[in-house]
Amino acid sequence: MGQFTINTEGLPFNLRYTLDSGQAFRWSEKGEWWYGVLGTGVVKLKQEGPALVCVSSSDALNSHTVYNYLGLEEDLEHILSSIMKDGNITEAVQTFYGLRLMKQDIWECLLSFAIATNSNIPRIRGMVSNICQRLGEPVEFEGARYCLFPRPERVAEAGLAELVECGLGYRARFVKSIAEAVRDGRRNLDELRLHDYSKARELLMEEILGKKTLMGIGPKVADCVLLFSCNKDSAFPIDVWIARVLERSYPHLFDDSLKEKLASKVSGKTSLSEATYERLAASARAYFGEFAGYAQQYLFHHERMEEG
DNA sequence: TCCCAGGCTCAAC
DNA sequence: GTTGAGCATGGG
């Protein structure tokens, strides 16, 4: 057991906005605490004024781990002032001031967002939870049973039927294929942090002999992984929610052709081709700057909360 | 019942 | 290079 407090005095930080904005899928609120599984332990967090109170299942899960995970070392004040280019983003920033981008485990982030395709957040939480309960190592905390996120080897050796039983549907074969690629070393996730955004992205979506190394990882999923677990703050994931925001509030950033593609995506009729996705994201990146990913996350969360 | 969801793959132009 | 169907499933 470890108990510690992190002093966040003077830091823009809101625990709820950060944990509950659709970046990670395993945090849950029980009473006044937020419970989560980090690495090989369980931790519960509570924000009390300038203090972030933490209780963890092991000494290894300490204040350094939590501080880093929550992205508290970033100069959020500076980042936010750099992205507030207009009234629309300024409103999102002011409404959810203190929302931070977390530094997640790459493997967990990769698999979670591969699972997230064409689904919704409540269901993603369910699918991820099912995988952990079935394949993850159990950990006891406060008399309750939690499960670690399973390692690539464990997922790779799971039967397809077993994955389908987790409710993954057609995503099951992608999950298995991704786990095998990571286990076999055809994709080294750790190296992604060493490269810049575009090189890391190339590696994630790399093809060998015309075949993708990571099945199920398209442009949007790749951007989520790079933004949420590889410190690539300029990544700008575009899903239906963001497409909606871009179409409504930022049409001036795009030519007529791109506006049509956006409208088609918003209507659910077609998905964005890779080339179209790149052009849209590049425009957004050019507009919001080096921290475009933060802008994306504030816009995303704001849009979802508006719809109630 | 129908629509939608932090999209992607694959075949056919 | 672009387009469109197909995909499994559960929440609203």
Short mmCIF file of N, CA and C in Angstrom, two decimals, chain A residues 43-142:
data_model
loop_
_atom_site.label_atom_id
_atom_site.label_comp_id
_atom_site.label_asym_id
_atom_site.label_seq_id
_atom_site.Cartn_x
_atom_site.Cartn_y
_atom_site.Cartn_z
N VAL A 43 -4.88 2.18 -8.23
CA VAL A 43 -4.75 3.44 -7.50
C VAL A 43 -6.11 4.13 -7.45
N LYS A 44 -6.35 4.84 -6.35
CA LYS A 44 -7.55 5.69 -6.30
C LYS A 44 -7.11 7.11 -6.04
N LEU A 45 -7.82 8.05 -6.67
CA LEU A 45 -7.43 9.46 -6.64
C LEU A 45 -8.61 10.32 -6.23
N LYS A 46 -8.29 11.38 -5.51
CA LYS A 46 -9.32 12.34 -5.10
C LYS A 46 -8.71 13.73 -5.11
N GLN A 47 -9.41 14.66 -5.75
CA GLN A 47 -8.91 16.03 -5.80
C GLN A 47 -9.57 16.85 -4.70
N GLU A 48 -8.74 17.40 -3.81
CA GLU A 48 -9.26 18.23 -2.71
C GLU A 48 -8.55 19.57 -2.73
N GLY A 49 -9.16 20.53 -3.39
CA GLY A 49 -8.51 21.83 -3.52
C GLY A 49 -7.18 21.68 -4.22
N PRO A 50 -6.11 22.20 -3.62
CA PRO A 50 -4.79 22.12 -4.26
C PRO A 50 -4.13 20.75 -4.11
N ALA A 51 -4.79 19.84 -3.40
CA ALA A 51 -4.17 18.53 -3.15
C ALA A 51 -4.80 17.44 -3.99
N LEU A 52 -3.94 16.57 -4.53
CA LEU A 52 -4.42 15.35 -5.18
C LEU A 52 -4.06 14.20 -4.26
N VAL A 53 -5.08 13.65 -3.61
CA VAL A 53 -4.86 12.58 -2.64
C VAL A 53 -4.85 11.24 -3.36
N CYS A 54 -3.83 10.41 -3.09
CA CYS A 54 -3.65 9.15 -3.80
C CYS A 54 -3.44 8.00 -2.84
N VAL A 55 -4.09 6.86 -3.13
CA VAL A 55 -3.84 5.62 -2.40
C VAL A 55 -3.62 4.54 -3.43
N SER A 56 -2.50 3.83 -3.33
CA SER A 56 -2.19 2.83 -4.33
C SER A 56 -1.97 1.46 -3.71
N SER A 57 -2.03 0.43 -4.55
CA SER A 57 -1.94 -0.95 -4.06
C SER A 57 -0.50 -1.37 -3.80
N SER A 58 0.46 -0.62 -4.31
CA SER A 58 1.85 -1.02 -4.08
C SER A 58 2.75 0.20 -4.02
N ASP A 59 3.88 0.05 -3.37
CA ASP A 59 4.81 1.17 -3.22
C ASP A 59 5.40 1.59 -4.56
N ALA A 60 5.43 0.64 -5.50
CA ALA A 60 6.00 0.95 -6.81
C ALA A 60 5.14 1.97 -7.55
N LEU A 61 3.85 1.97 -7.24
CA LEU A 61 2.95 2.93 -7.87
C LEU A 61 2.96 4.19 -7.00
N ASN A 62 3.87 5.09 -7.27
CA ASN A 62 4.12 6.22 -6.38
C ASN A 62 3.75 7.56 -7.01
N SER A 63 4.13 8.63 -6.34
CA SER A 63 3.74 9.95 -6.81
C SER A 63 4.36 10.30 -8.16
N HIS A 64 5.57 9.77 -8.41
CA HIS A 64 6.19 10.03 -9.71
C HIS A 64 5.35 9.42 -10.83
N THR A 65 4.89 8.18 -10.61
CA THR A 65 4.08 7.49 -11.60
C THR A 65 2.82 8.29 -11.93
N VAL A 66 2.12 8.70 -10.88
CA VAL A 66 0.85 9.40 -11.07
C VAL A 66 1.06 10.78 -11.67
N TYR A 67 2.06 11.47 -11.17
CA TYR A 67 2.37 12.82 -11.67
C TYR A 67 2.65 12.79 -13.16
N ASN A 68 3.46 11.83 -13.56
CA ASN A 68 3.80 11.69 -14.98
C ASN A 68 2.59 11.27 -15.80
N TYR A 69 1.85 10.28 -15.30
CA TYR A 69 0.69 9.76 -16.02
C TYR A 69 -0.34 10.86 -16.32
N LEU A 70 -0.55 11.72 -15.35
CA LEU A 70 -1.56 12.77 -15.51
C LEU A 70 -1.05 13.98 -16.31
N GLY A 71 0.19 13.92 -16.75
CA GLY A 71 0.73 15.01 -17.56
C GLY A 71 0.90 16.30 -16.80
N LEU A 72 1.12 16.18 -15.48
CA LEU A 72 1.19 17.38 -14.64
C LEU A 72 2.45 18.21 -14.84
N GLU A 73 3.45 17.63 -15.50
CA GLU A 73 4.68 18.39 -15.70
C GLU A 73 4.57 19.34 -16.88
N GLU A 74 3.51 19.19 -17.68
CA GLU A 74 3.37 20.08 -18.83
C GLU A 74 2.90 21.47 -18.41
N ASP A 75 3.36 22.47 -19.10
CA ASP A 75 2.96 23.85 -18.84
C ASP A 75 1.63 24.12 -19.54
N LEU A 76 0.55 23.69 -18.89
CA LEU A 76 -0.76 23.75 -19.52
C LEU A 76 -1.20 25.19 -19.81
N GLU A 77 -0.85 26.08 -18.90
CA GLU A 77 -1.19 27.50 -19.10
C GLU A 77 -0.67 28.00 -20.46
N HIS A 78 0.57 27.68 -20.70
CA HIS A 78 1.21 28.09 -21.95
C HIS A 78 0.56 27.40 -23.16
N ILE A 79 0.31 26.10 -23.02
CA ILE A 79 -0.28 25.33 -24.10
C ILE A 79 -1.66 25.89 -24.47
N LEU A 80 -2.48 26.13 -23.45
CA LEU A 80 -3.84 26.60 -23.71
C LEU A 80 -3.84 27.99 -24.35
N SER A 81 -2.96 28.85 -23.88
CA SER A 81 -2.95 30.19 -24.48
C SER A 81 -2.51 30.13 -25.94
N SER A 82 -1.71 29.11 -26.27
CA SER A 82 -1.24 29.01 -27.65
C SER A 82 -2.32 28.47 -28.61
N ILE A 83 -3.30 27.72 -28.07
CA ILE A 83 -4.31 27.13 -28.97
C ILE A 83 -5.59 27.96 -29.06
N MET A 84 -5.75 28.94 -28.18
CA MET A 84 -7.00 29.71 -28.18
C MET A 84 -7.01 30.74 -29.29
N LYS A 85 -7.28 30.25 -30.50
CA LYS A 85 -7.21 31.08 -31.69
C LYS A 85 -8.52 31.79 -32.01
N ASP A 86 -9.62 31.36 -31.39
CA ASP A 86 -10.92 31.93 -31.73
C ASP A 86 -11.90 31.71 -30.59
N GLY A 87 -13.07 32.25 -30.71
CA GLY A 87 -14.07 32.15 -29.66
C GLY A 87 -14.55 30.74 -29.39
N ASN A 88 -14.59 29.93 -30.42
CA ASN A 88 -15.09 28.57 -30.28
C ASN A 88 -14.19 27.71 -29.38
N ILE A 89 -12.91 27.70 -29.70
CA ILE A 89 -11.97 26.90 -28.90
C ILE A 89 -11.79 27.53 -27.51
N THR A 90 -11.89 28.85 -27.46
CA THR A 90 -11.75 29.52 -26.16
C THR A 90 -12.87 29.11 -25.22
N GLU A 91 -14.07 28.96 -25.76
CA GLU A 91 -15.18 28.53 -24.90
C GLU A 91 -14.95 27.11 -24.39
N ALA A 92 -14.48 26.22 -25.25
CA ALA A 92 -14.21 24.85 -24.84
C ALA A 92 -13.13 24.82 -23.76
N VAL A 93 -12.10 25.62 -23.95
CA VAL A 93 -11.00 25.66 -22.98
C VAL A 93 -11.48 26.21 -21.64
N GLN A 94 -12.29 27.26 -21.70
CA GLN A 94 -12.77 27.85 -20.45
C GLN A 94 -13.73 26.92 -19.72
N THR A 95 -14.54 26.18 -20.49
CA THR A 95 -15.51 25.28 -19.87
C THR A 95 -14.83 24.10 -19.18
N PHE A 96 -13.79 23.59 -19.83
CA PHE A 96 -13.13 22.40 -19.27
C PHE A 96 -11.68 22.69 -18.89
N TYR A 97 -11.48 23.87 -18.40
CA TYR A 97 -10.14 24.32 -17.99
C TYR A 97 -9.54 23.32 -16.99
N GLY A 98 -8.32 22.90 -17.27
CA GLY A 98 -7.66 21.94 -16.36
C GLY A 98 -7.65 20.53 -16.90
N LEU A 99 -8.32 20.30 -18.02
CA LEU A 99 -8.26 18.99 -18.68
C LEU A 99 -6.84 18.81 -19.23
N ARG A 100 -6.21 17.71 -18.87
CA ARG A 100 -4.85 17.44 -19.35
C ARG A 100 -4.80 16.21 -20.22
N LEU A 101 -3.82 16.16 -21.09
CA LEU A 101 -3.59 14.94 -21.86
C LEU A 101 -2.71 14.02 -21.03
N MET A 102 -3.16 12.78 -20.89
CA MET A 102 -2.43 11.82 -20.06
C MET A 102 -1.31 11.15 -20.87
N LYS A 103 -0.37 10.56 -20.16
CA LYS A 103 0.73 9.83 -20.79
C LYS A 103 0.48 8.34 -20.54
N GLN A 104 -0.26 7.74 -21.45
CA GLN A 104 -0.68 6.36 -21.23
C GLN A 104 0.37 5.36 -21.71
N ASP A 105 0.18 4.14 -21.25
CA ASP A 105 0.99 3.04 -21.75
C ASP A 105 0.66 2.83 -23.24
N ILE A 106 1.70 2.70 -24.07
CA ILE A 106 1.48 2.64 -25.52
C ILE A 106 0.67 1.40 -25.92
N TRP A 107 1.03 0.29 -25.36
CA TRP A 107 0.35 -0.96 -25.71
C TRP A 107 -1.14 -0.91 -25.36
N GLU A 108 -1.43 -0.47 -24.15
CA GLU A 108 -2.83 -0.39 -23.73
C GLU A 108 -3.61 0.61 -24.59
N CYS A 109 -2.97 1.72 -24.90
CA CYS A 109 -3.61 2.76 -25.70
C CYS A 109 -3.87 2.25 -27.12
N LEU A 110 -2.89 1.58 -27.68
CA LEU A 110 -3.00 1.04 -29.04
C LEU A 110 -4.17 0.05 -29.14
N LEU A 111 -4.22 -0.89 -28.23
CA LEU A 111 -5.27 -1.89 -28.30
C LEU A 111 -6.64 -1.28 -28.01
N SER A 112 -6.68 -0.37 -27.06
CA SER A 112 -7.95 0.26 -26.70
C SER A 112 -8.57 1.01 -27.87
N PHE A 113 -7.73 1.75 -28.60
CA PHE A 113 -8.28 2.54 -29.70
C PHE A 113 -8.51 1.71 -30.96
N ALA A 114 -7.84 0.56 -31.06
CA ALA A 114 -8.17 -0.36 -32.15
C ALA A 114 -9.57 -0.92 -31.89
N ILE A 115 -9.86 -1.17 -30.62
CA ILE A 115 -11.18 -1.67 -30.22
C ILE A 115 -12.25 -0.61 -30.40
N ALA A 116 -11.84 0.65 -30.30
CA ALA A 116 -12.80 1.76 -30.28
C ALA A 116 -13.44 2.06 -31.63
N THR A 117 -12.90 1.47 -32.71
CA THR A 117 -13.39 1.85 -34.03
C THR A 117 -14.87 1.52 -34.20
N ASN A 118 -15.58 2.50 -34.73
CA ASN A 118 -17.00 2.35 -35.03
C ASN A 118 -17.79 1.85 -33.82
N SER A 119 -17.46 2.38 -32.65
CA SER A 119 -18.18 2.01 -31.44
C SER A 119 -18.46 3.28 -30.65
N ASN A 120 -18.91 3.13 -29.42
CA ASN A 120 -19.12 4.31 -28.59
C ASN A 120 -18.47 4.11 -27.23
N ILE A 121 -18.24 5.19 -26.53
CA ILE A 121 -17.40 5.14 -25.34
C ILE A 121 -17.92 4.18 -24.25
N PRO A 122 -19.20 4.19 -23.92
CA PRO A 122 -19.67 3.22 -22.92
C PRO A 122 -19.37 1.78 -23.34
N ARG A 123 -19.54 1.49 -24.60
CA ARG A 123 -19.30 0.14 -25.06
C ARG A 123 -17.81 -0.18 -25.11
N ILE A 124 -16.99 0.79 -25.48
CA ILE A 124 -15.55 0.58 -25.48
C ILE A 124 -15.09 0.23 -24.06
N ARG A 125 -15.60 0.95 -23.10
CA ARG A 125 -15.26 0.65 -21.71
C ARG A 125 -15.60 -0.79 -21.37
N GLY A 126 -16.76 -1.22 -21.84
CA GLY A 126 -17.19 -2.59 -21.58
C GLY A 126 -16.27 -3.62 -22.22
N MET A 127 -15.91 -3.39 -23.49
CA MET A 127 -15.06 -4.33 -24.20
C MET A 127 -13.67 -4.42 -23.56
N VAL A 128 -13.10 -3.27 -23.23
CA VAL A 128 -11.77 -3.25 -22.61
C VAL A 128 -11.83 -3.96 -21.26
N SER A 129 -12.88 -3.68 -20.51
CA SER A 129 -13.04 -4.32 -19.21
C SER A 129 -13.15 -5.84 -19.35
N ASN A 130 -13.89 -6.28 -20.35
CA ASN A 130 -14.02 -7.73 -20.58
C ASN A 130 -12.68 -8.39 -20.87
N ILE A 131 -11.89 -7.74 -21.72
CA ILE A 131 -10.57 -8.28 -22.06
C ILE A 131 -9.70 -8.39 -20.81
N CYS A 132 -9.72 -7.35 -19.99
CA CYS A 132 -8.90 -7.35 -18.78
C CYS A 132 -9.36 -8.43 -17.80
N GLN A 133 -10.64 -8.57 -17.64
CA GLN A 133 -11.15 -9.56 -16.68
C GLN A 133 -10.86 -10.98 -17.14
N ARG A 134 -10.87 -11.18 -18.45
CA ARG A 134 -10.66 -12.53 -18.95
C ARG A 134 -9.18 -12.88 -19.07
N LEU A 135 -8.36 -11.88 -19.48
CA LEU A 135 -6.95 -12.19 -19.78
C LEU A 135 -5.95 -11.54 -18.82
N GLY A 136 -6.39 -10.56 -18.05
CA GLY A 136 -5.46 -9.82 -17.20
C GLY A 136 -5.22 -10.48 -15.85
N GLU A 137 -4.07 -10.20 -15.27
CA GLU A 137 -3.74 -10.73 -13.95
C GLU A 137 -4.57 -10.02 -12.90
N PRO A 138 -5.17 -10.77 -11.99
CA PRO A 138 -5.95 -10.14 -10.92
C PRO A 138 -5.07 -9.48 -9.86
N VAL A 139 -5.56 -8.37 -9.34
CA VAL A 139 -4.88 -7.66 -8.26
C VAL A 139 -5.94 -7.30 -7.23
N GLU A 140 -5.60 -7.51 -5.96
CA GLU A 140 -6.57 -7.17 -4.92
C GLU A 140 -6.27 -5.80 -4.35
N PHE A 141 -7.31 -5.04 -4.15
CA PHE A 141 -7.17 -3.70 -3.58
C PHE A 141 -8.41 -3.38 -2.76
N GLU A 142 -8.21 -3.08 -1.50
CA GLU A 142 -9.32 -2.80 -0.58
C GLU A 142 -10.35 -3.92 -0.59
#
